[in-house]
Amino acid sequence: MAEYRVIALPLETAQRVRRTRQSPGYGHPVHAEVATGYGPCRLCLRDFEAGVDRRLLFTFDPFFGIDPFPLPGPVFIHESDCVPYPPDGGFPSDLRAHRLTLTSYARGRRPLAEEHVTDGPALDAAITRLLGEENVDSIHVRDTDAGCYDFRIERRT
C-alpha cells in the first residue's frame, strides 16, 4: 500500500460541471468535444481515447478552498459518468507513461521543490523524496508538456 493518498477532482465538482456546464468558482462556459489527446480525466484519472471519448474542458483551481489566492487552469473530465479514482489506489497506472512534473507545496501554497520525471521508478523515488521533507503539505502532479494540473498527492493519515 502506498504511503500517500491520491486526491482526484471531487465527484461533486464533476457532477456540478456536467449538470450546469459552467466552471466551478468562475462560471466560465464548459467546452465539450471528442478527445483529441490522451488526457487524463481528472476524476477517474484514466487516459482519454482520442477520437472516441467525449470530454468536458473547464477552468479549475486546485487550491480552491485551501488557499485564497487563485491558481486556475484548464482540466478535462469525461462528459458522461465515470468512476472516481480511489484515494488509496496508489499512483494511477495510465499516468505512469506520461512525462510529469511534481511540485511540492508547504501550507499556504508555498512551492518548495519541483521534479520532472519520465518513468515509473523515477516517479516513485521522487514522490518518496518529496514527501520525506517534513514541511511538505502536498504534491501537485502536472503534465510536463501541457502544464495542466492532474491531481494532488497527500501523506496517508
Coordinates of C-alpha atoms in Angstrom, one line a residue:
M1 CA 0.0 0.0 0.0
A2 CA 1.3 3.4 -0.9
E3 CA 2.3 5.8 1.9
Y4 CA 0.2 8.5 0.3
R5 CA -3.3 9.3 -0.9
V6 CA -4.2 10.4 -4.5
I7 CA -6.7 13.3 -4.5
A8 CA -8.5 13.5 -7.8
L9 CA -11.1 16.1 -8.7
P10 CA -14.1 15.8 -6.2
L11 CA -17.1 13.9 -7.6
E12 CA -19.4 16.7 -6.5
T13 CA -17.4 19.1 -8.7
A14 CA -17.6 16.8 -11.7
Q15 CA -21.3 16.3 -11.2
R16 CA -21.9 20.1 -11.0
V17 CA -19.8 20.8 -14.1
R18 CA -21.7 18.1 -16.1
R19 CA -25.1 19.5 -14.9
T20 CA -24.5 23.3 -15.2
R21 CA -21.9 23.3 -18.0
Q22 CA -20.1 26.1 -16.0
S23 CA -16.7 26.1 -14.4
P24 CA -16.8 25.9 -10.6
G25 CA -16.0 29.2 -8.9
Y26 CA -15.8 31.1 -12.2
G27 CA -18.9 30.5 -14.2
H28 CA -17.0 30.2 -17.4
P29 CA -18.7 28.1 -20.1
V30 CA -17.6 24.5 -20.4
H31 CA -16.4 23.2 -23.7
A32 CA -17.5 19.7 -24.9
E33 CA -15.5 17.8 -27.5
V34 CA -14.4 14.4 -28.7
A35 CA -11.0 13.8 -27.2
T36 CA -8.1 14.9 -29.4
G37 CA -5.4 13.9 -26.8
Y38 CA -4.8 11.4 -24.1
G39 CA -6.0 13.4 -21.1
P40 CA -6.4 12.2 -18.3
C41 CA -9.9 12.6 -16.9
R42 CA -9.3 14.5 -13.6
L43 CA -12.0 12.4 -11.9
C44 CA -11.2 8.8 -12.8
L45 CA -7.5 9.5 -13.8
R46 CA -7.7 7.3 -16.9
D47 CA -6.4 8.5 -20.2
F48 CA -8.9 9.5 -22.8
E49 CA -9.1 7.5 -26.0
A50 CA -8.5 10.1 -28.7
G51 CA -11.2 10.2 -31.4
V52 CA -13.6 8.2 -29.2
D53 CA -14.2 9.6 -25.7
R54 CA -16.2 12.8 -25.2
R55 CA -14.8 15.2 -22.6
L56 CA -15.5 18.5 -21.0
L57 CA -12.9 21.2 -20.7
F58 CA -13.3 23.8 -17.9
T59 CA -11.4 26.1 -15.6
F60 CA -10.4 24.6 -12.2
D61 CA -8.4 25.9 -9.3
P62 CA -6.6 23.1 -7.4
F63 CA -6.2 25.4 -4.4
F64 CA -9.9 26.3 -4.2
G65 CA -10.9 26.0 -0.5
I66 CA -7.3 25.5 0.5
D67 CA -5.7 28.9 -0.2
P68 CA -7.5 32.2 -1.1
F69 CA -5.1 33.2 -3.9
P70 CA -6.4 31.6 -7.1
L71 CA -4.4 29.5 -9.5
P72 CA -6.9 28.4 -12.2
G73 CA -6.1 26.4 -15.2
P74 CA -7.7 24.1 -17.8
V75 CA -8.7 20.5 -16.9
F76 CA -10.8 17.7 -18.6
I77 CA -13.3 15.2 -17.3
H78 CA -15.4 12.6 -19.2
E79 CA -18.6 14.1 -20.4
S80 CA -20.5 11.0 -19.1
D81 CA -20.3 9.5 -15.6
C82 CA -17.1 7.6 -14.7
V83 CA -15.9 6.0 -11.5
P84 CA -13.8 8.4 -9.3
Y85 CA -10.2 7.3 -8.6
P86 CA -9.9 5.9 -5.1
P87 CA -7.6 7.9 -2.8
D88 CA -5.9 4.6 -1.7
G89 CA -5.4 3.4 -5.3
G90 CA -1.7 4.3 -5.4
F91 CA -0.3 6.1 -8.4
P92 CA -2.7 5.9 -11.4
S93 CA -1.3 3.4 -13.9
D94 CA -2.3 5.3 -17.0
L95 CA -0.3 8.3 -15.9
R96 CA 2.9 6.3 -15.3
A97 CA 3.6 6.6 -19.0
H98 CA 3.3 10.4 -19.1
R99 CA 6.1 13.0 -18.7
L100 CA 5.1 14.5 -15.3
T101 CA 6.2 17.4 -13.1
L102 CA 5.8 17.0 -9.4
T103 CA 5.7 20.2 -7.3
S104 CA 5.7 20.0 -3.5
Y105 CA 4.0 22.7 -1.5
A106 CA 4.1 23.8 2.1
R107 CA 1.0 25.1 3.8
G108 CA 0.0 28.5 2.4
R109 CA 0.6 27.3 -1.1
R110 CA 4.3 28.0 -0.9
P111 CA 6.2 25.9 -3.5
L112 CA 9.2 24.0 -2.1
A113 CA 10.6 21.8 -4.9
E114 CA 9.9 20.6 -8.4
E115 CA 10.9 17.4 -10.1
H116 CA 10.4 16.3 -13.7
V117 CA 10.0 12.6 -14.2
T118 CA 9.6 10.4 -17.2
D119 CA 9.3 6.8 -15.9
G120 CA 7.8 4.7 -13.1
P121 CA 10.9 4.0 -11.0
A122 CA 11.9 7.7 -11.1
L123 CA 8.4 8.7 -10.2
D124 CA 8.2 6.5 -7.1
A125 CA 11.5 7.8 -5.9
A126 CA 10.6 11.4 -6.5
I127 CA 7.3 11.0 -4.5
T128 CA 9.1 9.3 -1.6
R129 CA 11.8 12.0 -1.7
L130 CA 9.4 14.9 -1.8
L131 CA 7.0 13.5 0.9
G132 CA 10.1 12.8 3.0
E133 CA 10.6 16.5 3.6
E134 CA 8.9 17.5 6.9
N135 CA 7.3 20.8 5.7
V136 CA 5.7 19.3 2.6
D137 CA 1.9 19.6 2.8
S138 CA 1.1 18.2 -0.6
I139 CA 2.4 17.4 -4.1
H140 CA 0.7 18.6 -7.3
V141 CA 1.1 16.3 -10.3
R142 CA 1.1 18.1 -13.7
D143 CA 1.6 17.1 -17.3
T144 CA 5.1 18.4 -18.1
D145 CA 4.3 19.1 -21.8
A146 CA 0.9 20.8 -21.3
G147 CA 1.5 22.2 -17.8
C148 CA -2.1 21.1 -16.8
Y149 CA -2.9 20.0 -13.3
D150 CA -3.7 16.3 -13.0
F151 CA -4.2 15.6 -9.2
R152 CA -2.8 16.1 -5.7
I153 CA -0.8 13.7 -3.5
E154 CA -1.0 13.9 0.3
R155 CA 0.5 11.8 3.0
R156 CA -1.7 9.0 4.3
T157 CA -3.3 9.9 7.6

